[in-house]
Coordinates of N, CA and C in Angstrom, one line a residue:
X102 N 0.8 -1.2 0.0 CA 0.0 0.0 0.0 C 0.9 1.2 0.0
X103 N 0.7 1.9 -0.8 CA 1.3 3.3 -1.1 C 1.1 4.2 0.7
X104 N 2.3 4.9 0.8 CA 2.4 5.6 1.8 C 2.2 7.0 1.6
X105 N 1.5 7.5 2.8 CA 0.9 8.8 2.4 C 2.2 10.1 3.1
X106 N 1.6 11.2 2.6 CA 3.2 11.8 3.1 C 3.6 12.1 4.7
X107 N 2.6 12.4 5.3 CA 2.6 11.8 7.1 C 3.6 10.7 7.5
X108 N 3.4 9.8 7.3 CA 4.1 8.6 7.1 C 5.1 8.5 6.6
X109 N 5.7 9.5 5.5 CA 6.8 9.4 4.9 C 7.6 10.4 5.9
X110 N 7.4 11.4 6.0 CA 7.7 12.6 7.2 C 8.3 11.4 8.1
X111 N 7.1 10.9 9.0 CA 7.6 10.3 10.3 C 8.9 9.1 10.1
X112 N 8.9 8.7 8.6 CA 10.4 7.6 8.5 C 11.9 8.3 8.9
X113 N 11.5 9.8 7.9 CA 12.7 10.7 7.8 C 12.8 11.0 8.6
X114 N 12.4 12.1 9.8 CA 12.3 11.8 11.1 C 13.3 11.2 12.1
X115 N 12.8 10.0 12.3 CA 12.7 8.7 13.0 C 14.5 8.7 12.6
X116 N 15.0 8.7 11.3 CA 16.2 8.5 10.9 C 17.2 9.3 10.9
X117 N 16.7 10.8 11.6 CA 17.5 12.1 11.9 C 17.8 11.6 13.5
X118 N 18.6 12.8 13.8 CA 18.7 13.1 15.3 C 17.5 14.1 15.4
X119 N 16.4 14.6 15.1 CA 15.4 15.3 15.7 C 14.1 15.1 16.2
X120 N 14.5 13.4 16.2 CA 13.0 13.0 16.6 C 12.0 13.8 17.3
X121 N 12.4 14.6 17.9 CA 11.9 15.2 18.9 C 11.2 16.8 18.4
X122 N 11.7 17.0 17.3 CA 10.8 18.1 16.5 C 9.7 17.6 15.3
X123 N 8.8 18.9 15.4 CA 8.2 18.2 14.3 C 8.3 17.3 12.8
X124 N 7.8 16.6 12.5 CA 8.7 16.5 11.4 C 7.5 16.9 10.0
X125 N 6.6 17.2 10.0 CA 5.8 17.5 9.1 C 5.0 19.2 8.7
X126 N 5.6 20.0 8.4 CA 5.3 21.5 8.5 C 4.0 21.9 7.1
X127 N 3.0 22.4 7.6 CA 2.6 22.7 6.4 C 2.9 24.9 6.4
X128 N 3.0 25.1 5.1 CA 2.8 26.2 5.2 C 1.7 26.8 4.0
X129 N 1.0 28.0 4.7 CA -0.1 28.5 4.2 C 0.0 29.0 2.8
X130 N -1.2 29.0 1.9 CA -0.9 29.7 0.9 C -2.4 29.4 0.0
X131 N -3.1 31.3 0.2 CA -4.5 30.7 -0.4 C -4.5 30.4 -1.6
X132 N -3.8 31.1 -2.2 CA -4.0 30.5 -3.6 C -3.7 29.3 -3.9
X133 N -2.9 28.4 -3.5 CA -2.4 27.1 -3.8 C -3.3 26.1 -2.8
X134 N -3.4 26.6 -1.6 CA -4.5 25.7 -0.7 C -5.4 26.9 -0.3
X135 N -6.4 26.7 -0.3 CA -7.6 28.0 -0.1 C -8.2 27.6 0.9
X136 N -8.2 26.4 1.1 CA -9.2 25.9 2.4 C -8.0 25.3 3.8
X137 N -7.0 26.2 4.3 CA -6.1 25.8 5.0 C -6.7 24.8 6.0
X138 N -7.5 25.5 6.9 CA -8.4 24.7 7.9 C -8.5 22.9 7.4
X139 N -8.5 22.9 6.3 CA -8.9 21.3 6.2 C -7.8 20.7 5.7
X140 N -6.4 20.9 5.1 CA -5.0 20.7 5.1 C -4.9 20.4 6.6
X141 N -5.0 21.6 7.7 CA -4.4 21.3 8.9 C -5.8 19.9 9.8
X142 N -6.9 19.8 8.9 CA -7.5 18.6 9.8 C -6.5 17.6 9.6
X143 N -6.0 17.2 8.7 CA -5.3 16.2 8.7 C -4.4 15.9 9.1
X144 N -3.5 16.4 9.3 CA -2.0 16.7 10.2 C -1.9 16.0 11.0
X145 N -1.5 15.1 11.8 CA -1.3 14.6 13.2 C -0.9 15.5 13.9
X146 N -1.1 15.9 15.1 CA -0.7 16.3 16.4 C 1.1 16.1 16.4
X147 N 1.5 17.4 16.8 CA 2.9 17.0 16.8 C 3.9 18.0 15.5
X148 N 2.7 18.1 14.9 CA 3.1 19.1 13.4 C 3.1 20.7 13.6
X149 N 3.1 21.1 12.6 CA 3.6 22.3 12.7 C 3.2 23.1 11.3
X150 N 2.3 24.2 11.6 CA 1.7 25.3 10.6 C 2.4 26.4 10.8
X151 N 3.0 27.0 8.9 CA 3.1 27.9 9.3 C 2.3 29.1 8.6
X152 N 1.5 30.1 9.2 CA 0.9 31.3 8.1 C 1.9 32.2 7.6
X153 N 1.9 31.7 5.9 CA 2.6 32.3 5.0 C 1.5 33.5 4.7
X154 N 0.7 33.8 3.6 CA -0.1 35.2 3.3 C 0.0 36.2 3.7
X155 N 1.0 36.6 3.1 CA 1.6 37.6 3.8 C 0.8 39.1 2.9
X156 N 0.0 38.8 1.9 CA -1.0 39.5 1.5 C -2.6 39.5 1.7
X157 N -2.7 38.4 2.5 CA -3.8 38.3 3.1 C -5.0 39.3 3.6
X158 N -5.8 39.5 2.8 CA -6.4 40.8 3.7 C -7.3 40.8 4.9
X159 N -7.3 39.3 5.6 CA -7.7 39.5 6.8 C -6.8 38.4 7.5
X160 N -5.7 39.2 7.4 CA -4.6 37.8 7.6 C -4.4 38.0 9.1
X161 N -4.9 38.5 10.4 CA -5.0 38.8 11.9 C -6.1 37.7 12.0
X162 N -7.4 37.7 11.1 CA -8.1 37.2 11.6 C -7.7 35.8 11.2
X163 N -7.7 35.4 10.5 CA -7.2 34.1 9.6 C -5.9 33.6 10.8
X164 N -4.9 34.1 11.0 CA -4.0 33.9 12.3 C -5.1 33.1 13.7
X165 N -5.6 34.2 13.8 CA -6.4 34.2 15.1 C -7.2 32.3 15.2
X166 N -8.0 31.8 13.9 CA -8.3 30.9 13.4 C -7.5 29.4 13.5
X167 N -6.3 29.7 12.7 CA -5.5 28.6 12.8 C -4.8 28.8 13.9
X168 N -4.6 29.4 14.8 CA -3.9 29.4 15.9 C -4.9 28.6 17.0
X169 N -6.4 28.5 16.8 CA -7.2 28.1 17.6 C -7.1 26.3 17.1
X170 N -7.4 26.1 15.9 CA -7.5 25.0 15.3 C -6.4 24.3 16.1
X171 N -5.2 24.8 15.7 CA -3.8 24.5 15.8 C -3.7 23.6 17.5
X172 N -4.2 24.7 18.1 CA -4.1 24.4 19.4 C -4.8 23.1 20.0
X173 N -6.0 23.0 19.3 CA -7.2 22.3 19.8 C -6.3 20.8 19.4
X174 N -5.6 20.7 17.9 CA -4.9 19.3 17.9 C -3.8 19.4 18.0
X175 N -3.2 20.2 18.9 CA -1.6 19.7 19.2 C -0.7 19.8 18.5
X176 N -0.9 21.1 17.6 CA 0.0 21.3 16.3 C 0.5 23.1 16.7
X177 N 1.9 22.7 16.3 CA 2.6 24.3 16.6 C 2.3 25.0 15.5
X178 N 1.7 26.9 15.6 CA 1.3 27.2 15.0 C 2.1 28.7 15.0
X179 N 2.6 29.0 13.8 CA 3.9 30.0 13.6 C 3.3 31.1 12.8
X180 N 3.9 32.3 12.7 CA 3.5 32.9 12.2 C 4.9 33.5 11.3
X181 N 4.7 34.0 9.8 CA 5.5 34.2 9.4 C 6.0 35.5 9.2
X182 N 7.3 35.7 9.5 CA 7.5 37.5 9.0 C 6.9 38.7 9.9
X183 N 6.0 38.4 10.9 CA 5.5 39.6 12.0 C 5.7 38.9 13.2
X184 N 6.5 39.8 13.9 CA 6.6 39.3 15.6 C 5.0 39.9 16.4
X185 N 4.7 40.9 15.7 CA 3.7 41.6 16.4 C 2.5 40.8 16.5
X186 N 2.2 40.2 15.4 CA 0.9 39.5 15.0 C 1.1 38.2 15.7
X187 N 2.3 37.5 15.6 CA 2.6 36.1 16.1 C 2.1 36.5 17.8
X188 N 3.1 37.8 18.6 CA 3.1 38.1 19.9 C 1.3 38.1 19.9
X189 N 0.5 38.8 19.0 CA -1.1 39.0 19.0 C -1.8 37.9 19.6
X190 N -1.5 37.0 18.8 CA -2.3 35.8 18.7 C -1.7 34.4 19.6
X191 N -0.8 35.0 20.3 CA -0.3 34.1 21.1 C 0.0 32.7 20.7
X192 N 0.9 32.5 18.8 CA 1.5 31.7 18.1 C 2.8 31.0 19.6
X193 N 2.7 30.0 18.2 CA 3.8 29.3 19.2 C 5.5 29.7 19.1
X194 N 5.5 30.7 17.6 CA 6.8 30.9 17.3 C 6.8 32.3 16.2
X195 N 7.8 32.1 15.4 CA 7.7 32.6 14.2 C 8.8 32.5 13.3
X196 N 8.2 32.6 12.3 CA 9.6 32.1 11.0 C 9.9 33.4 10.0
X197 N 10.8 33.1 9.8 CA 11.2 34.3 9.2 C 11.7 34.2 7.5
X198 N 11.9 35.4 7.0 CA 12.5 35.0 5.3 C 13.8 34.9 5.8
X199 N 14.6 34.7 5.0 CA 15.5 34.5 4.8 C 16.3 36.2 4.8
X200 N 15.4 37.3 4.6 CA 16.8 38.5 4.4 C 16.3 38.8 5.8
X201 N 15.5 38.4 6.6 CA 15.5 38.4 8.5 C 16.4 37.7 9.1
X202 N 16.6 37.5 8.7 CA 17.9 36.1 9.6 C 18.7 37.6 10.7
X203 N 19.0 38.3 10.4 CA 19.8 38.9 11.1 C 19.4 39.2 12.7
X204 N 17.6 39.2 12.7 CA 16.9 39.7 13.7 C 16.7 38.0 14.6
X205 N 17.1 36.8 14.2 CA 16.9 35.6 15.2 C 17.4 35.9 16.9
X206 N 18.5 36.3 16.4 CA 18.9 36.5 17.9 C 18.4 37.7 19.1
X207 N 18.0 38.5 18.6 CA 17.4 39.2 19.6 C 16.2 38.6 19.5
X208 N 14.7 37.9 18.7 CA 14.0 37.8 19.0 C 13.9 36.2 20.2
X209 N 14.8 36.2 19.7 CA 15.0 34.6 21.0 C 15.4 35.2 22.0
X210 N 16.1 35.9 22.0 CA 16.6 36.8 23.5 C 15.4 37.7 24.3
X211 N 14.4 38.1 23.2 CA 13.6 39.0 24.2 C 12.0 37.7 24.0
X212 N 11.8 36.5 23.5 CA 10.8 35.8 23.4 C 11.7 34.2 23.5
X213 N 12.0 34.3 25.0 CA 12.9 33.1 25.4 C 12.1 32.0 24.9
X214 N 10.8 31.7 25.0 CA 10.1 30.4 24.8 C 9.4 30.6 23.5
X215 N 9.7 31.3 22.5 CA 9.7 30.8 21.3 C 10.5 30.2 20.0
X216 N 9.3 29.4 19.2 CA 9.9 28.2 18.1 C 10.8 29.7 17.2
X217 N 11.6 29.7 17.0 CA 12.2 30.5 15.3 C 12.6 29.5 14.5
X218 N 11.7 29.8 13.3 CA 12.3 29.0 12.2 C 12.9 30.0 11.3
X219 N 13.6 29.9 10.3 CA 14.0 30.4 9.1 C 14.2 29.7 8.0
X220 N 13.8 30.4 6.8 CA 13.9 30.2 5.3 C 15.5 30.3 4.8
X221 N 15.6 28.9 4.0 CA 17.4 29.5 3.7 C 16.8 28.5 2.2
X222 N 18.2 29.3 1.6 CA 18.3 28.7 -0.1 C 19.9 28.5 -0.4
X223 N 20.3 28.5 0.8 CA 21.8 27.7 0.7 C 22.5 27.5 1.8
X224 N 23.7 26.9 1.4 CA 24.6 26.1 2.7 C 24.9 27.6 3.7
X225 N 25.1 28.7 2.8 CA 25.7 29.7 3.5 C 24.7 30.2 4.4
X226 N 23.3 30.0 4.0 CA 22.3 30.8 4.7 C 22.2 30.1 6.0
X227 N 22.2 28.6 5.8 CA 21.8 27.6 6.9 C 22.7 27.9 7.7
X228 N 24.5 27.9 7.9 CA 25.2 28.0 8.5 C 24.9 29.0 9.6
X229 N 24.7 30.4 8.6 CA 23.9 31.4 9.9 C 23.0 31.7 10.6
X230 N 22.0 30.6 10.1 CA 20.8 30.6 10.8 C 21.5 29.8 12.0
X231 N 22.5 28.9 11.8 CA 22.9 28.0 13.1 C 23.3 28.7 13.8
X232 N 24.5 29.5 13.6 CA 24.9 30.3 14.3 C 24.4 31.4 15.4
X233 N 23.0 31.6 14.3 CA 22.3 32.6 15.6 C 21.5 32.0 16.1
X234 N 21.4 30.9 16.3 CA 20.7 29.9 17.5 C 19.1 29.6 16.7
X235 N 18.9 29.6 15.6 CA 17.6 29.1 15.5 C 17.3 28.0 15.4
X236 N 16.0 27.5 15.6 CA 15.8 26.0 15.7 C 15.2 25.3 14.6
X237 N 15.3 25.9 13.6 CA 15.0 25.6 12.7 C 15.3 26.3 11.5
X238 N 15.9 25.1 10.1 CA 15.5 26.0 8.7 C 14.8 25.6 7.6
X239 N 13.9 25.9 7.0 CA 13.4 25.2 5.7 C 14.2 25.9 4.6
X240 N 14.8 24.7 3.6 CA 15.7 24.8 3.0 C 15.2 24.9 1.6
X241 N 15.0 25.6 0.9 CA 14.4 25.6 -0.9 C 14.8 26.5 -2.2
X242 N 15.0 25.8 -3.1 CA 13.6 24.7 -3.4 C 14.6 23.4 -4.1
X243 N 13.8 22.3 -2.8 CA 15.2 20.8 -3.5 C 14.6 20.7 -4.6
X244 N 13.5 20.5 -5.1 CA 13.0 19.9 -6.2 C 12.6 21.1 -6.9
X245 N 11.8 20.7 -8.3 CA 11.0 22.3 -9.2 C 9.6 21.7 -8.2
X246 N 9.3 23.4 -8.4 CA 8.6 23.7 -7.9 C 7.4 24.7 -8.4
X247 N 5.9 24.5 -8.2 CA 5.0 25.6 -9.0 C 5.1 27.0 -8.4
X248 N 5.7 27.1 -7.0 CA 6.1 28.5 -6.4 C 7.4 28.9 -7.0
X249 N 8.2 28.6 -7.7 CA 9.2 29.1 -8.5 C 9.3 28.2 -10.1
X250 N 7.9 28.8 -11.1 CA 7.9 28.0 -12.4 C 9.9 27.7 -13.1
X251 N 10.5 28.7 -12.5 CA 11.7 28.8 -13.5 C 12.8 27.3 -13.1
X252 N 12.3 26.9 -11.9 CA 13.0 25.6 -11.7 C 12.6 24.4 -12.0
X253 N 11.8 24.4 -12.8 CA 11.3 23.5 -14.4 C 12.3 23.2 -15.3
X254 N 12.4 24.3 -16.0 CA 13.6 24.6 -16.8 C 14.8 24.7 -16.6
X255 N 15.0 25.0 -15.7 CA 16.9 24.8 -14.9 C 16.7 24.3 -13.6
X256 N 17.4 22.9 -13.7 CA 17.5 22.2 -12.3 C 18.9 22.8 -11.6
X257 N 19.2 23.4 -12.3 CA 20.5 23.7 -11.1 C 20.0 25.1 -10.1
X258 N 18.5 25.7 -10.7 CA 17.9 26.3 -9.7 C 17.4 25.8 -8.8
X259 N 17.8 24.1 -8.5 CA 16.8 23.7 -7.2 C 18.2 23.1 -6.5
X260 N 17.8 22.6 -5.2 CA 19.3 22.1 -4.4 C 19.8 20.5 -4.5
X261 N 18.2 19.8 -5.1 CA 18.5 18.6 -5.4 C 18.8 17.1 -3.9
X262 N 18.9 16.4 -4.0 CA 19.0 15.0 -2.6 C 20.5 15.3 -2.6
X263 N 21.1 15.4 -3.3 CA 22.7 15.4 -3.2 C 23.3 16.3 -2.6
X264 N 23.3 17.9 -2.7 CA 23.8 18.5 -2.0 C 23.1 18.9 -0.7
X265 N 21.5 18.7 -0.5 CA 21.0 19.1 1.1 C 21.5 17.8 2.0
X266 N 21.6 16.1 1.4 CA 22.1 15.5 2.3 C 23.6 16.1 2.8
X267 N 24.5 16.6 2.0 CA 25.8 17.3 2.1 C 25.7 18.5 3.1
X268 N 24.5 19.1 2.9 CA 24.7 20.4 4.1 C 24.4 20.0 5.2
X269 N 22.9 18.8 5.4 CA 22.5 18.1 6.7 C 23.9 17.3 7.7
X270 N 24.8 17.0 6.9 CA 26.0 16.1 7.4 C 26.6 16.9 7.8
X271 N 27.0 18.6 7.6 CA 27.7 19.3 8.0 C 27.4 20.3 9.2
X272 N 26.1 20.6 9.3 CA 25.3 21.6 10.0 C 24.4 20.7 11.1
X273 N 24.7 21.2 12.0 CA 23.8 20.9 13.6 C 22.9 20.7 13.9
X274 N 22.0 21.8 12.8 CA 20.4 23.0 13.3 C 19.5 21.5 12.1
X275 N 18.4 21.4 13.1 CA 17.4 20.6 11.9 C 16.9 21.7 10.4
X276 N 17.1 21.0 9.8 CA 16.7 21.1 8.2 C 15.6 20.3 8.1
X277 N 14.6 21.5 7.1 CA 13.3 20.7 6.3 C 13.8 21.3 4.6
X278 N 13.0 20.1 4.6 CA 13.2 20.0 2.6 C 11.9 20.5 2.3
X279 N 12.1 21.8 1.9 CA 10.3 22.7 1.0 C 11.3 22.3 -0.8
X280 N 10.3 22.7 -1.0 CA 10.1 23.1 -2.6 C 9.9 21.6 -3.8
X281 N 8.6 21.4 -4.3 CA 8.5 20.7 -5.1 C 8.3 19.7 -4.0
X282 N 7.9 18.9 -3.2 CA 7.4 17.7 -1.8 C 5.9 17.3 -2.2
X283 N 6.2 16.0 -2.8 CA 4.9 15.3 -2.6 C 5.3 13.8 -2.4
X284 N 4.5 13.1 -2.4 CA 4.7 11.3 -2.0 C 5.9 11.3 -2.8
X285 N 6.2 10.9 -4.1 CA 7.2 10.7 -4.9 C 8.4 11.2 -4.3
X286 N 8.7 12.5 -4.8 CA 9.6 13.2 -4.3 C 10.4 12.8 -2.7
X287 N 9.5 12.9 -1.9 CA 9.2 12.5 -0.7 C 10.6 11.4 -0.6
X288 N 10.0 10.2 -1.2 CA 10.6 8.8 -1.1 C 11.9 9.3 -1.0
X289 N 12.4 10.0 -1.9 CA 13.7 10.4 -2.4 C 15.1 10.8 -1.0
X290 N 14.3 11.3 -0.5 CA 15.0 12.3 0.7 C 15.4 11.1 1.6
X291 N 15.5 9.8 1.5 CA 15.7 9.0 2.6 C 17.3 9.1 2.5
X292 N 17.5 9.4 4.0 CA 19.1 9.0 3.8 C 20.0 10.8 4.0
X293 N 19.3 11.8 3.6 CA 19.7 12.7 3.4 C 19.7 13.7 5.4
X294 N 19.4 13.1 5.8 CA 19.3 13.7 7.3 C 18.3 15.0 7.9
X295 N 17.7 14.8 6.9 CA 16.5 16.1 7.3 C 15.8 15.9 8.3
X296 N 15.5 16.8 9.0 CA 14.4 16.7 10.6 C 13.0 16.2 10.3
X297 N 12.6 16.6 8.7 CA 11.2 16.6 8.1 C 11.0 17.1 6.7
X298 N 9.7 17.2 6.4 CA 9.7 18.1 5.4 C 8.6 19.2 5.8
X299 N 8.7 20.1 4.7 CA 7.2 21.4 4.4 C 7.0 21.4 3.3
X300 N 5.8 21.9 3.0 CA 5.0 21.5 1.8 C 3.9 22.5 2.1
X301 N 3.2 22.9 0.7 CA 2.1 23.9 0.2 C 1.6 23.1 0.0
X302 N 1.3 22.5 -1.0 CA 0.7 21.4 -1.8 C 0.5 20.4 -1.9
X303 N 1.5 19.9 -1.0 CA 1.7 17.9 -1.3 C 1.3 17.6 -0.3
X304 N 0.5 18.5 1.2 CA 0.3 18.0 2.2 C -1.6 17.3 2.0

């Protein structure tokens, strides 16, 4: 019987040193998933949402929502790019892009008990996010992906199983594999040392 990607999540996991973090992240995106609420029914407890919409026009309330959902099944719920809104709604964390990396460390210093994740798109990026103590990075895009059409056409715009296993062997901080993740794909990543994956779509 074909394995669903929960299941594939929890192998990769299981085969990292992170057992102990989530290993399955979904992140928001209405256009690509419009009905988040029912992406996150499915999730097991243990997982981890994060709100992307960062154009969202009622993106406080929509927060406020999955932060309730989130809570009710035991799923960490982040908020992406605003400390203010994440602080609002009393998120479990927050993640950041990639040109925020700089602000990890004070926001862990003045919000001792929050998750910080960060977005990275290379070895250099991930190194720094280690450096400033975050607990997390989602790494992209390993595969092509419909959030970046140009990595269709040129694979050397994606990071590929070969070099993210290479940065996971080198770097401390758990790594998730975003970009292009669905079942297939998925299978791929065994072996490479990732904490989990995230996913728009393939969840």
């Amino acid at each position: 019987m074909k394995r669903n990607l929960t299941e594939i999540a929890l192998e990769l996991n299981r085969e990292s040193r992170f057992d102990d973090l989530p290993r399955l992240i979904f992140m928001t995106d209405k256009k690509a998933q419009p009905l988040p609420e029912e992406v996150i029914e499915r999730m097991p407890s243990g997982s981890m949402v994060i709100l992307r919409d960062y154009d969202h026009e009622n993106r406080a309330e929509l927060a406020k929502a999955l932060c309730y959902i989130c809570r009710v099944k035991g799923i960490k719920f982040m908020v992406a790019g605003d400390l203010t809104l994440a602080l609002m709604v009393q998120a479990d964390g927050i993640h950041l892009p990639e040109y925020m990396l700089d602000q990890i460390a004070t926001i862990k210093r003045e919000n001792p008990d929050f998750t910080v994740t960060v977005s990275a798109h290379d070895h250099s990026a991930v190194r720094k996010a280690e450096k400033s103590d975050a607990d997390g990075v989602l790494l992209a895009p390993v595969f092509p992906t419909y959030s970046h059409p140009e990595t269709f056409d040129d694979p050397s715009k994606t990071i590929g199983t070969d070099k993210l296993a290479n940065i996971c062997a080198k770097q401390k901080i758990a790594i998730y594999a975003l970009g292009g993740i669905n079942i297939d794909t998925a299978l791929s990543l065994k072996d490479t040392g990732i904490a989990g994956i995230a996913a728009i779509r393939g969840i």
